[in-house]
Coordinates of N, CA and C in Angstrom, one line a residue:
M1 N 76.3 115.0 140.4 CA 75.7 115.1 139.3 C 75.3 116.2 138.8
K2 N 75.5 116.7 137.3 CA 75.1 117.8 136.9 C 74.1 117.1 135.7
F3 N 73.3 118.4 135.3 CA 72.0 118.2 134.3 C 72.4 118.9 132.9
I4 N 72.7 118.6 132.0 CA 72.3 119.7 130.8 C 71.4 119.2 130.1
D5 N 70.7 120.6 129.5 CA 69.5 120.4 129.0 C 69.6 120.4 127.4
L6 N 69.4 120.0 126.7 CA 69.8 119.1 125.4 C 68.8 119.9 124.2
S7 N 67.4 120.5 124.7 CA 66.3 120.9 124.2 C 66.8 122.5 123.6
V8 N 66.2 122.3 122.2 CA 66.0 123.9 122.0 C 64.7 124.5 122.5
L9 N 64.6 125.9 122.5 CA 63.8 126.8 122.9 C 62.4 126.6 122.0
I10 N 61.5 126.9 122.4 CA 60.1 126.8 121.4 C 59.2 128.1 121.5
D11 N 59.6 129.2 120.5 CA 58.9 129.9 120.7 C 58.5 130.7 119.4
E12 N 57.9 132.0 119.2 CA 57.4 132.1 117.6 C 58.6 132.2 116.6
N13 N 59.8 132.3 117.1 CA 60.8 132.7 116.1 C 61.9 131.1 116.1
T14 N 61.3 130.0 116.5 CA 61.6 128.5 116.4 C 61.8 128.5 114.8
P15 N 62.6 128.0 114.0 CA 63.0 127.7 113.1 C 61.8 126.6 113.1
V16 N 61.5 125.9 111.4 CA 60.5 124.8 111.4 C 61.1 124.0 110.0
Y17 N 61.1 123.0 109.8 CA 61.7 122.2 108.8 C 60.8 122.7 107.6
P18 N 61.2 123.2 106.2 CA 60.7 123.7 105.4 C 59.2 122.7 105.0
G19 N 58.2 123.4 104.8 CA 56.5 123.1 104.8 C 55.7 123.0 106.0
D20 N 56.7 122.9 107.0 CA 55.8 122.8 108.6 C 55.0 124.0 109.0
P21 N 54.1 123.9 109.6 CA 53.6 125.3 109.8 C 54.6 126.2 111.4
R22 N 54.4 127.2 111.3 CA 55.1 128.1 111.9 C 54.5 127.6 113.9
V23 N 55.3 128.6 114.3 CA 54.8 128.4 115.7 C 54.0 129.6 115.9
V24 N 52.8 129.7 116.5 CA 51.7 130.5 117.0 C 51.5 130.4 118.1
I25 N 51.5 131.5 119.2 CA 51.7 131.6 120.6 C 50.4 132.6 120.6
E26 N 49.1 132.4 121.3 CA 48.0 133.1 121.5 C 47.8 133.5 123.0
A27 N 47.9 135.0 123.5 CA 47.2 134.7 125.1 C 45.6 134.7 124.7
I28 N 45.1 134.1 125.9 CA 44.1 133.9 126.1 C 43.6 134.1 127.3
A29 N 44.5 134.4 127.9 CA 43.8 135.3 129.5 C 45.2 135.9 129.6
D30 N 44.8 137.1 130.5 CA 45.9 137.8 131.5 C 45.8 138.0 132.4
F31 N 46.7 139.2 133.2 CA 46.4 138.9 134.5 C 45.2 140.0 134.7
E32 N 45.8 141.5 133.9 CA 44.5 142.2 133.8 C 43.3 142.1 133.9
K33 N 42.8 141.4 132.6 CA 41.9 141.2 132.5 C 41.2 139.6 133.5
Y34 N 41.5 138.7 133.8 CA 41.6 137.6 134.4 C 41.9 137.3 135.5
G35 N 43.2 137.9 135.9 CA 44.1 137.7 137.3 C 44.8 136.2 137.1
M36 N 45.1 136.0 136.0 CA 46.1 135.0 135.6 C 46.5 135.0 134.0
N37 N 47.4 134.3 133.5 CA 47.9 134.1 132.4 C 47.4 132.3 131.9
D38 N 47.4 132.4 130.7 CA 46.9 131.6 129.7 C 47.3 131.4 128.3
H39 N 47.2 130.3 127.6 CA 47.9 130.6 126.3 C 47.6 129.6 125.4
K40 N 47.3 129.9 124.3 CA 47.2 128.5 123.1 C 48.3 129.0 122.6
V41 N 48.8 127.5 122.0 CA 50.3 127.3 121.1 C 49.7 126.5 120.4
S42 N 50.1 126.8 119.1 CA 50.2 125.8 117.8 C 51.1 125.8 117.2
F43 N 51.5 124.4 116.5 CA 52.8 124.2 115.9 C 52.8 122.6 115.6
G44 N 53.5 122.3 114.6 CA 53.9 120.7 114.3 C 54.3 120.2 115.0
I45 N 53.9 118.9 115.3 CA 54.9 118.1 116.5 C 56.4 118.0 116.2
H46 N 56.6 118.3 114.7 CA 58.0 118.0 114.3 C 58.9 119.4 114.5
T47 N 58.5 120.2 115.4 CA 59.1 121.1 115.8 C 59.7 121.3 116.9
G48 N 61.3 121.7 116.8 CA 62.1 122.0 117.8 C 62.5 120.8 118.1
T49 N 63.2 120.4 119.6 CA 63.3 119.1 119.5 C 62.4 117.9 119.8
H50 N 62.3 117.2 119.4 CA 61.1 116.0 119.0 C 61.9 115.0 119.1
I51 N 60.7 113.5 119.3 CA 60.8 112.5 119.2 C 60.2 111.8 118.3
D52 N 60.8 110.8 116.6 CA 59.7 110.3 116.1 C 59.6 109.1 116.5
A53 N 58.5 108.6 116.2 CA 58.1 107.3 116.5 C 58.0 106.3 115.4
P54 N 57.7 105.0 115.4 CA 57.9 104.0 114.2 C 56.5 104.7 113.1
W55 N 55.6 105.2 113.8 CA 54.1 105.5 113.0 C 54.8 106.4 111.8
H56 N 55.7 107.5 112.0 CA 55.9 108.4 111.2 C 56.3 107.9 109.7
M57 N 57.1 107.2 109.6 CA 57.5 106.1 108.5 C 57.1 104.9 108.3
V58 N 56.8 104.1 109.2 CA 56.5 102.6 109.3 C 54.8 102.5 109.6
R59 N 54.3 102.1 108.3 CA 52.8 102.3 108.0 C 52.1 101.5 109.7
S60 N 53.0 100.1 109.7 CA 52.3 99.5 110.8 C 53.1 99.7 112.2
G61 N 54.1 100.7 112.3 CA 54.7 101.0 113.5 C 53.7 101.5 114.4
K62 N 54.5 101.5 115.9 CA 53.6 101.8 117.0 C 54.0 103.3 117.0
K63 N 52.7 104.4 117.4 CA 52.8 105.1 117.7 C 53.2 105.5 119.2
M64 N 53.6 107.3 119.5 CA 53.9 107.6 120.5 C 53.6 107.4 122.1
D65 N 52.1 107.0 121.8 CA 51.8 107.0 123.2 C 51.8 105.3 123.3
Q66 N 52.2 104.2 122.2 CA 52.5 102.9 122.6 C 53.7 102.7 122.7
I67 N 54.5 103.6 123.0 CA 55.9 103.0 123.1 C 56.3 103.1 124.4
P68 N 57.2 101.6 125.2 CA 57.0 101.4 126.5 C 58.0 102.9 127.0
I69 N 57.4 103.6 128.6 CA 58.3 104.3 129.1 C 59.6 103.9 129.0
E70 N 59.8 102.7 129.2 CA 61.4 102.5 129.6 C 62.5 103.1 128.5
Q71 N 61.8 103.3 127.4 CA 62.6 103.6 125.9 C 63.2 104.7 126.2
F72 N 62.4 105.4 126.9 CA 63.0 107.1 126.7 C 64.1 107.4 127.6
S73 N 64.5 106.5 128.6 CA 66.0 106.8 129.1 C 66.8 105.6 129.2
G74 N 68.3 106.0 129.3 CA 69.0 104.9 129.3 C 70.5 105.5 129.1
A75 N 71.3 104.4 129.3 CA 73.0 105.2 129.0 C 73.4 105.7 128.0
G76 N 74.0 106.9 127.8 CA 74.1 107.5 126.5 C 75.5 107.3 126.0
K77 N 75.6 107.4 124.6 CA 77.2 107.1 124.2 C 76.9 108.7 123.0
L78 N 78.1 108.9 123.3 CA 78.5 110.6 122.2 C 79.5 109.9 121.0
V79 N 78.7 110.3 120.1 CA 79.9 109.7 119.0 C 80.0 111.1 118.3
E80 N 81.3 111.5 118.1 CA 81.4 112.9 117.2 C 81.8 113.0 115.7
G81 N 80.6 113.2 114.8 CA 81.0 112.5 113.6 C 79.8 111.6 113.2
L82 N 79.9 111.3 111.9 CA 78.8 110.2 111.4 C 79.7 108.9 110.9
A83 N 81.2 109.0 110.9 CA 81.9 107.5 110.4 C 81.6 106.6 111.1
I84 N 81.2 105.5 110.6 CA 81.1 104.3 110.8 C 82.6 104.0 112.0
T85 N 83.9 104.7 111.6 CA 84.9 103.8 112.4 C 84.5 104.9 114.3
S86 N 84.1 106.0 113.6 CA 83.4 106.6 114.9 C 82.6 106.0 115.9
V87 N 81.7 105.7 115.4 CA 80.4 104.8 116.1 C 81.1 103.3 116.4
K88 N 81.7 102.8 115.8 CA 82.4 101.4 116.2 C 83.3 101.7 117.5
Q89 N 83.7 102.8 117.9 CA 84.7 103.3 118.9 C 84.0 103.5 119.9
A90 N 82.5 103.8 119.6 CA 82.3 104.6 121.0 C 81.8 103.2 121.9
G91 N 81.8 102.2 121.7 CA 81.5 101.2 123.1 C 80.3 101.0 123.1
I92 N 79.2 101.1 122.0 CA 77.7 100.8 122.0 C 77.2 99.8 122.4
E93 N 76.4 99.6 123.1 CA 75.8 98.3 124.1 C 74.3 98.5 123.7
A94 N 73.6 97.3 123.6 CA 72.0 96.8 123.7 C 71.9 97.7 124.7
G95 N 70.6 98.7 124.3 CA 69.8 99.3 125.3 C 70.2 100.8 125.3
D96 N 71.6 101.4 124.9 CA 71.8 102.5 124.8 C 71.5 103.9 123.9
I97 N 71.4 105.0 124.4 CA 70.6 105.9 123.3 C 72.0 106.5 123.1
V98 N 72.4 106.5 121.4 CA 73.3 107.2 120.9 C 73.1 108.4 120.6
L99 N 73.8 109.5 120.8 CA 73.7 110.8 120.3 C 74.9 111.1 119.7
F100 N 74.6 111.5 118.0 CA 75.7 112.2 117.1 C 75.8 113.7 117.3
K101 N 76.9 113.9 117.4 CA 77.7 115.4 117.3 C 78.4 115.7 115.9
T102 N 77.6 116.5 115.3 CA 78.0 117.3 113.6 C 78.3 118.4 113.9
G103 N 77.8 119.2 114.6 CA 78.3 120.5 114.9 C 77.0 121.6 114.1
M104 N 76.1 120.8 113.8 CA 75.2 121.6 112.7 C 74.3 122.4 113.8
S105 N 74.2 122.4 115.0 CA 73.4 123.2 116.0 C 73.7 124.5 115.6
E106 N 75.0 124.6 115.5 CA 75.6 126.2 115.5 C 74.9 126.8 114.4
L107 N 74.3 126.3 113.5 CA 73.4 126.8 112.4 C 72.0 126.8 112.4
F108 N 71.4 126.4 113.5 CA 69.9 126.2 113.8 C 69.3 127.9 113.8
G109 N 68.6 128.0 112.8 CA 67.9 129.1 112.7 C 68.3 130.1 111.3
K110 N 69.7 128.9 110.7 CA 69.7 129.7 109.1 C 69.2 128.6 108.4
D111 N 69.2 129.1 106.9 CA 68.9 128.0 106.0 C 69.4 126.8 105.5
E112 N 70.8 127.2 106.0 CA 71.6 125.8 105.6 C 71.3 124.6 106.9
Y113 N 70.4 125.0 107.9 CA 70.8 124.4 109.1 C 69.5 123.0 108.2
Y114 N 68.8 123.6 107.7 CA 67.7 122.5 107.1 C 68.0 121.8 105.7
K115 N 69.0 122.8 104.8 CA 69.5 122.2 103.7 C 70.7 121.3 103.2
N116 N 71.6 121.6 104.2 CA 73.1 121.1 103.7 C 73.2 120.1 104.9
Y117 N 72.2 119.8 105.9 CA 72.9 118.8 106.9 C 73.5 117.4 106.2
P118 N 74.5 116.8 107.0 CA 74.6 115.1 106.5 C 73.7 114.0 106.8
E119 N 74.0 113.0 106.2 CA 73.4 112.2 106.6 C 74.2 111.1 107.1
I120 N 73.0 110.1 107.8 CA 73.6 108.7 108.5 C 73.9 107.9 107.5
S121 N 74.7 107.0 107.4 CA 74.9 106.3 106.3 C 74.3 105.3 106.8
E122 N 73.7 104.2 105.7 CA 73.3 102.5 105.6 C 73.9 101.8 106.7
E123 N 75.2 101.9 106.3 CA 75.8 101.1 107.3 C 76.1 101.0 108.7
V124 N 75.8 102.4 109.0 CA 75.5 102.9 110.5 C 74.0 102.5 110.8
A125 N 73.8 103.2 110.2 CA 72.2 102.4 110.9 C 71.9 101.1 110.8
N126 N 72.3 100.2 109.9 CA 72.2 98.7 110.7 C 73.0 98.5 111.3
Y127 N 74.4 99.1 111.6 CA 74.8 98.6 113.1 C 74.2 98.8 114.3
L128 N 73.3 100.2 114.3 CA 72.6 100.8 115.4 C 71.8 99.6 115.6
V129 N 70.9 99.0 114.4 CA 69.9 98.3 114.6 C 70.4 96.6 115.3
E130 N 71.5 96.4 114.5 CA 72.3 95.3 114.9 C 72.7 95.1 116.8
K131 N 73.4 96.4 116.9 CA 73.3 96.4 118.4 C 72.4 96.7 119.3
K132 N 71.1 96.7 118.9 CA 70.0 97.1 119.3 C 69.8 98.4 120.4
V133 N 70.4 99.2 119.8 CA 70.2 100.6 120.8 C 68.5 100.9 120.9
K134 N 68.4 101.7 122.0 CA 67.0 102.0 122.2 C 66.4 103.3 121.0
M135 N 67.6 104.4 121.2 CA 67.1 105.5 120.6 C 68.5 106.2 120.0
I136 N 68.3 107.0 118.9 CA 69.7 107.7 118.5 C 69.0 109.2 118.4
G137 N 70.1 110.3 118.7 CA 69.3 111.7 118.7 C 71.0 112.5 118.0
M138 N 70.2 113.3 117.3 CA 71.3 114.5 116.8 C 71.0 115.9 116.8
D139 N 72.5 116.6 116.8 CA 72.4 118.1 116.9 C 71.8 118.5 115.5
M140 N 71.0 118.2 114.8 CA 70.9 118.3 113.1 C 69.2 117.9 113.0
A141 N 68.8 118.6 111.7 CA 67.3 118.1 111.6 C 66.6 116.8 111.2
S142 N 67.6 115.9 110.8 CA 67.3 114.7 110.4 C 68.3 114.0 110.2
P143 N 68.3 112.5 110.4 CA 69.4 111.8 110.0 C 69.6 111.4 108.5
D144 N 68.5 112.0 107.5 CA 68.3 111.6 106.3 C 67.9 112.7 105.5
H145 N 67.9 112.5 104.2 CA 67.0 113.3 103.3 C 66.4 112.6 102.5
P146 N 65.2 113.3 101.7 CA 63.8 112.1 101.3 C 64.9 111.4 100.3
P147 N 64.6 110.0 100.4 CA 63.1 109.5 100.4 C 63.3 109.1 101.6
F148 N 64.5 109.5 102.9 CA 64.1 108.7 104.4 C 64.4 107.5 104.7
K149 N 65.4 106.7 103.9 CA 65.9 105.4 103.6 C 66.2 105.0 105.5
I150 N 67.3 106.1 105.8 CA 67.6 105.6 107.1 C 66.5 105.7 108.3
H151 N 65.4 106.8 108.1 CA 64.4 106.8 108.8 C 64.0 105.5 109.1
K152 N 63.3 104.8 107.7 CA 62.8 103.7 107.8 C 63.4 102.3 108.4
I153 N 64.6 102.4 107.9 CA 65.5 101.4 109.0 C 65.9 101.4 110.1
L154 N 65.9 102.5 110.7 CA 65.9 102.9 112.3 C 64.4 102.4 112.8
L155 N 63.4 103.5 112.1 CA 61.8 103.0 113.1 C 61.4 101.9 112.6
G156 N 61.4 101.1 111.8 CA 61.7 100.0 111.2 C 62.1 98.7 112.1
A157 N 63.0 99.1 113.1 CA 63.9 98.3 113.8 C 63.1 98.8 115.1
G158 N 62.3 99.4 115.6 CA 62.0 100.4 116.9 C 62.8 101.1 117.7
I159 N 63.9 102.1 116.7 CA 64.6 102.3 117.3 C 64.3 104.4 117.1
L160 N 63.8 104.6 118.1 CA 63.1 106.4 118.0 C 64.0 107.1 117.5
I161 N 64.1 108.1 117.3 CA 64.9 109.5 116.8 C 64.5 110.7 117.1
I162 N 65.4 111.5 117.9 CA 65.3 112.5 118.5 C 66.4 113.5 117.6
E163 N 65.3 114.4 117.1 CA 65.9 115.6 116.5 C 66.2 116.7 116.4
N164 N 67.1 117.5 116.0 CA 67.1 119.1 116.9 C 67.6 119.1 118.2
L165 N 68.5 118.6 118.2 CA 69.2 118.6 119.6 C 70.3 119.7 119.7
T166 N 70.4 120.1 121.2 CA 71.3 121.4 121.2 C 72.4 120.8 122.6
N167 N 73.7 121.6 122.8 CA 74.4 121.4 123.8 C 75.1 120.0 123.9
I168 N 75.0 119.2 122.7 CA 75.8 117.9 122.7 C 77.2 118.2 123.1
D169 N 78.1 119.6 122.6 CA 79.6 119.6 122.8 C 79.8 119.4 124.0
K170 N 78.6 119.6 125.1 CA 78.9 119.3 126.3 C 79.1 118.4 127.1
L171 N 78.8 117.3 126.7 CA 78.7 115.9 126.4 C 80.7 115.3 126.2
I172 N 80.9 115.9 125.8 CA 82.6 115.1 125.1 C 83.6 114.9 126.3
G173 N 83.8 113.6 126.1 CA 84.9 113.0 127.2 C 83.7 112.7 128.5
K174 N 82.1 112.7 128.7 CA 81.8 112.5 129.7 C 80.8 111.3 129.7
E175 N 80.6 110.3 130.9 CA 79.9 109.4 131.1 C 78.4 109.9 131.6
F176 N 77.4 109.9 130.8 CA 76.1 110.2 131.0 C 74.8 109.4 130.7
T177 N 73.8 109.6 131.4 CA 72.6 108.9 131.5 C 71.7 110.1 130.7
V178 N 70.6 109.6 129.5 CA 69.8 110.3 128.7 C 68.5 110.1 129.5
Y179 N 67.7 111.4 129.2 CA 66.0 110.8 129.6 C 65.4 112.3 128.5
A180 N 64.7 111.4 127.7 CA 64.2 111.8 126.3 C 62.7 111.5 126.5
L181 N 62.0 112.6 127.2 CA 60.3 112.7 127.7 C 59.0 113.2 126.8
P182 N 58.6 112.7 126.0 CA 57.9 112.8 125.1 C 56.7 113.2 125.2
I183 N 55.8 114.4 125.2 CA 54.2 114.1 125.1 C 53.6 112.8 124.9
K184 N 52.9 112.4 125.5 CA 52.0 111.5 125.2 C 51.0 111.5 124.4
L185 N 51.5 111.6 123.1 CA 50.2 111.7 122.2 C 50.2 110.2 121.2
T186 N 49.0 110.2 120.5 CA 48.3 109.0 119.7 C 49.1 109.4 118.2
L187 N 50.0 110.1 118.4 CA 50.6 110.4 116.5 C 52.0 109.8 116.6
D188 N 52.7 110.4 115.5 CA 53.6 109.6 114.9 C 55.5 110.5 115.4
A189 N 54.6 111.2 116.3 CA 56.0 112.3 116.9 C 55.3 113.1 118.2
A190 N 56.4 113.4 118.7 CA 56.0 114.4 120.2 C 56.9 115.2 120.2
P191 N 57.3 116.6 120.6 CA 57.8 117.3 121.2 C 58.4 116.9 122.6
A192 N 59.9 117.1 123.2 CA 59.9 116.1 123.9 C 61.0 117.4 124.5
R193 N 61.1 117.1 126.5 CA 62.2 118.0 127.1 C 63.4 116.4 126.9
V194 N 64.4 116.8 126.2 CA 65.8 116.1 126.6 C 66.9 116.6 127.4
I195 N 67.1 116.0 128.3 CA 68.2 116.2 129.5 C 69.4 114.8 129.3
A196 N 70.5 115.5 129.9 CA 71.3 114.5 129.9 C 72.1 114.4 131.5
E197 N 72.1 113.1 132.5 CA 72.6 113.6 133.7 C 74.0 113.2 133.4
V198 N 74.9 113.9 134.2 CA 76.5 113.6 133.8 C 76.9 113.2 135.0
K199 N 77.5 112.1 134.9 CA 78.1 111.5 136.1 C 79.6 112.3 136.4

């Protein structure tokens, strides 16, 4: 077994979605004065690798702490690109966690990462709903642009969305399980450590 980290690093240089607060890290204790280290960290919950809960876009949707923990892990299926033909060839089954490799992670930290990312089509979103997947993830900032119709289709069906993944290319041709564990917040999203266990 091998584990692959699919999460980006969060520090004060981590890029954020336009309009979101930047990451701020403040030392509140150090070894010289207190004999230990402690820090205060401030950032928006949609920073870095994170999971969107239904309440993000659905008024009556579940918040992150209301999601059954069983939904945060499952068999992974990798789709290279966003075409419906590629999605249908991935062998997706109910309960899977579907990861999309678009190559956008190579632009993480550059302006175009948040401006020029491709979108998942309504056809693909509806197919994923039909297949009853648990969650989807992608190596880009979002599955769509405003007015976020794809978000609403997926989250409205209870399908969670992982954004800002990295290292997805290491899963090509592999059989793997995804573990995407968010902080337990009574909110619309949460930062997450996402890993893949390759068989």
